[in-house]
Short mmCIF file of C-alpha atoms in Angstrom, two decimals:
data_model
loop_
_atom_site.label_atom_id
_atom_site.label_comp_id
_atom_site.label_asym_id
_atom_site.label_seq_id
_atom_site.Cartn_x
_atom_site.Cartn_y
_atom_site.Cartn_z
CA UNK A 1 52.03 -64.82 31.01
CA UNK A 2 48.67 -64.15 29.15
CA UNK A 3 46.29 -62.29 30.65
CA UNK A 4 42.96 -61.44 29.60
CA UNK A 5 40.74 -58.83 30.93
CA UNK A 6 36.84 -59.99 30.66
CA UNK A 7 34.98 -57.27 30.74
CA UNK A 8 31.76 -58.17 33.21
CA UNK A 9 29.17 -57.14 30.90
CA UNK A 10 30.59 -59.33 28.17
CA UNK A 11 27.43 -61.46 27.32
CA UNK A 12 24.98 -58.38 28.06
CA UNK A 13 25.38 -57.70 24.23
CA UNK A 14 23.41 -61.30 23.58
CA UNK A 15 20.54 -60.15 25.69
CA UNK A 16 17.39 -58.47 24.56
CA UNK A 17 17.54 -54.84 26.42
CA UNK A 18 20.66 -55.56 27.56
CA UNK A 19 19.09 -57.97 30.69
CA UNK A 20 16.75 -60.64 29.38
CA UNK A 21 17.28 -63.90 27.02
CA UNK A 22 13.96 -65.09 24.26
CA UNK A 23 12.53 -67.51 26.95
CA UNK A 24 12.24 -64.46 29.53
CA UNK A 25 10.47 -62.21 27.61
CA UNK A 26 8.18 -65.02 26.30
CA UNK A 27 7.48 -66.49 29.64
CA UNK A 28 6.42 -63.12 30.98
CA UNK A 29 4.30 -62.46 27.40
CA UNK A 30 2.55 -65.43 28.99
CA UNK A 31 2.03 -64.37 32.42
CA UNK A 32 0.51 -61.44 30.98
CA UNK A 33 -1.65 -62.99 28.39
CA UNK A 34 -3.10 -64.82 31.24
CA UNK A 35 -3.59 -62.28 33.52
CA UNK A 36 -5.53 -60.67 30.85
CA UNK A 37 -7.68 -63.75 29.96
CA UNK A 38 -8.38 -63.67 33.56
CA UNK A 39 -9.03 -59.57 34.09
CA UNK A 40 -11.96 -60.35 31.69
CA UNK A 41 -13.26 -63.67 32.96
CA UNK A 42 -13.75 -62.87 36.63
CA UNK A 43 -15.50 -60.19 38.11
CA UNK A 44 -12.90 -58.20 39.27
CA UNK A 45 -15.21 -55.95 42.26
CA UNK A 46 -13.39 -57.23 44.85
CA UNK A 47 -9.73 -57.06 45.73
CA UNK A 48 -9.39 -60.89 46.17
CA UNK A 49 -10.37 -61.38 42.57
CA UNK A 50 -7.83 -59.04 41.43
CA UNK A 51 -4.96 -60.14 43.50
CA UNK A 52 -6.36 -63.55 41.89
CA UNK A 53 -6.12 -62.38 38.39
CA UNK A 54 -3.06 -60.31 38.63
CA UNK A 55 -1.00 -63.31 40.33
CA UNK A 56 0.31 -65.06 36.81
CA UNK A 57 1.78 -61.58 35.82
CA UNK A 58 3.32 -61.25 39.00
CA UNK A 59 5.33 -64.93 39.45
CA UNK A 60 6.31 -64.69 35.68
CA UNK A 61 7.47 -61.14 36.51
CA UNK A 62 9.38 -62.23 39.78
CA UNK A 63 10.76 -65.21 37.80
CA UNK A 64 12.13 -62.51 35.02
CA UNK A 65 13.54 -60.46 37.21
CA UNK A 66 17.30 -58.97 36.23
CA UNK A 67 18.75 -59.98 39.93
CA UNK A 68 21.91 -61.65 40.56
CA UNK A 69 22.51 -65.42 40.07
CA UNK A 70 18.65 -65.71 39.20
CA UNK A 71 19.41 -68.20 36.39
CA UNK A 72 20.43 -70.41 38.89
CA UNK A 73 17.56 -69.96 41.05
CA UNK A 74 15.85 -71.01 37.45
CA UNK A 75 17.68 -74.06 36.68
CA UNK A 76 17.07 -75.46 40.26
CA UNK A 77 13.82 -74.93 39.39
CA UNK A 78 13.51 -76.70 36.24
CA UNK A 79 15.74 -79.63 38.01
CA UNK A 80 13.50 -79.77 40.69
CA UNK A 81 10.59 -80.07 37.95
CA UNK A 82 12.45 -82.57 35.93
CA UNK A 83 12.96 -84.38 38.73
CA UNK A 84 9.34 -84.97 39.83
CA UNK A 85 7.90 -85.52 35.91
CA UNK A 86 10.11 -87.66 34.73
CA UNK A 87 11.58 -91.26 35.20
CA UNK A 88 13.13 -92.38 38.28
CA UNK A 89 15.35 -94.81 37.12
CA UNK A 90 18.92 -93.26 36.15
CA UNK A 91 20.77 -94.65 33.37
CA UNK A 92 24.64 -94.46 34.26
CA UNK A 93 27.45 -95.35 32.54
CA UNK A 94 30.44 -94.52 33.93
CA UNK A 95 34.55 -95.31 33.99
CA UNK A 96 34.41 -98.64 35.82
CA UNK A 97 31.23 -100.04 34.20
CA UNK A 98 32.03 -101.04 30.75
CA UNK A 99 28.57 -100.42 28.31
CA UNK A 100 26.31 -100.22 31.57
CA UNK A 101 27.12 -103.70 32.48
CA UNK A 102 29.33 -105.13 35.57
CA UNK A 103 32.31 -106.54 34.53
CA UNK A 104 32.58 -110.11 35.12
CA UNK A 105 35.48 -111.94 37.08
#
């Protein structure tokens, strides 16, 4: 019998820092690009306004975060979002329909 030992930190090699992918680190470049934009569009005196302007950094930081299973938590997500955007009508083809049409008896 063959048995191979995976070592659990395997794919950590193909991450940037060891914990986050290109799309991470962009998305939360974004969060605080906007969070920036908004730091010097609104008046910022009261705490509301920066809890207001602070808020993009903070989801796209929560989103980013290295926990456990979280790129599932992100695909249901984008599923979820796919869902709602696009068409409703589902294109199936499948073992007992033969080029998406009934077959005939």
């Amino acid at each position: 019998m063959n048995n191979f030992l995976i070592p659990a930190n395997a794919k950590k090699s193909m991450l940037i820092f060891g914990l986050f992918t290109k799309f991470d680190l962009i998305l939360f470049l974004v969060g605080i690009g906007i969070s920036l934009l908004l730091l010097v569009i609104l008046p910022v005196e009261q705490i509301m306004m920066a809890i207001i302007a602070l808020l993009p950094v903070l989801i796209t930081g929560f989103l980013v975060m290295p926990v456990p299973n979280y790129y599932n938590i992100r695909t249901l997500l984008s599923s979820a979002i796919q869902f709602y955007m696009n068409q409703r009508k589902f294109k199936w083809k499948g073992w007992c329909v033969p080029h998406g049409e009934e077959k005939k008896r």
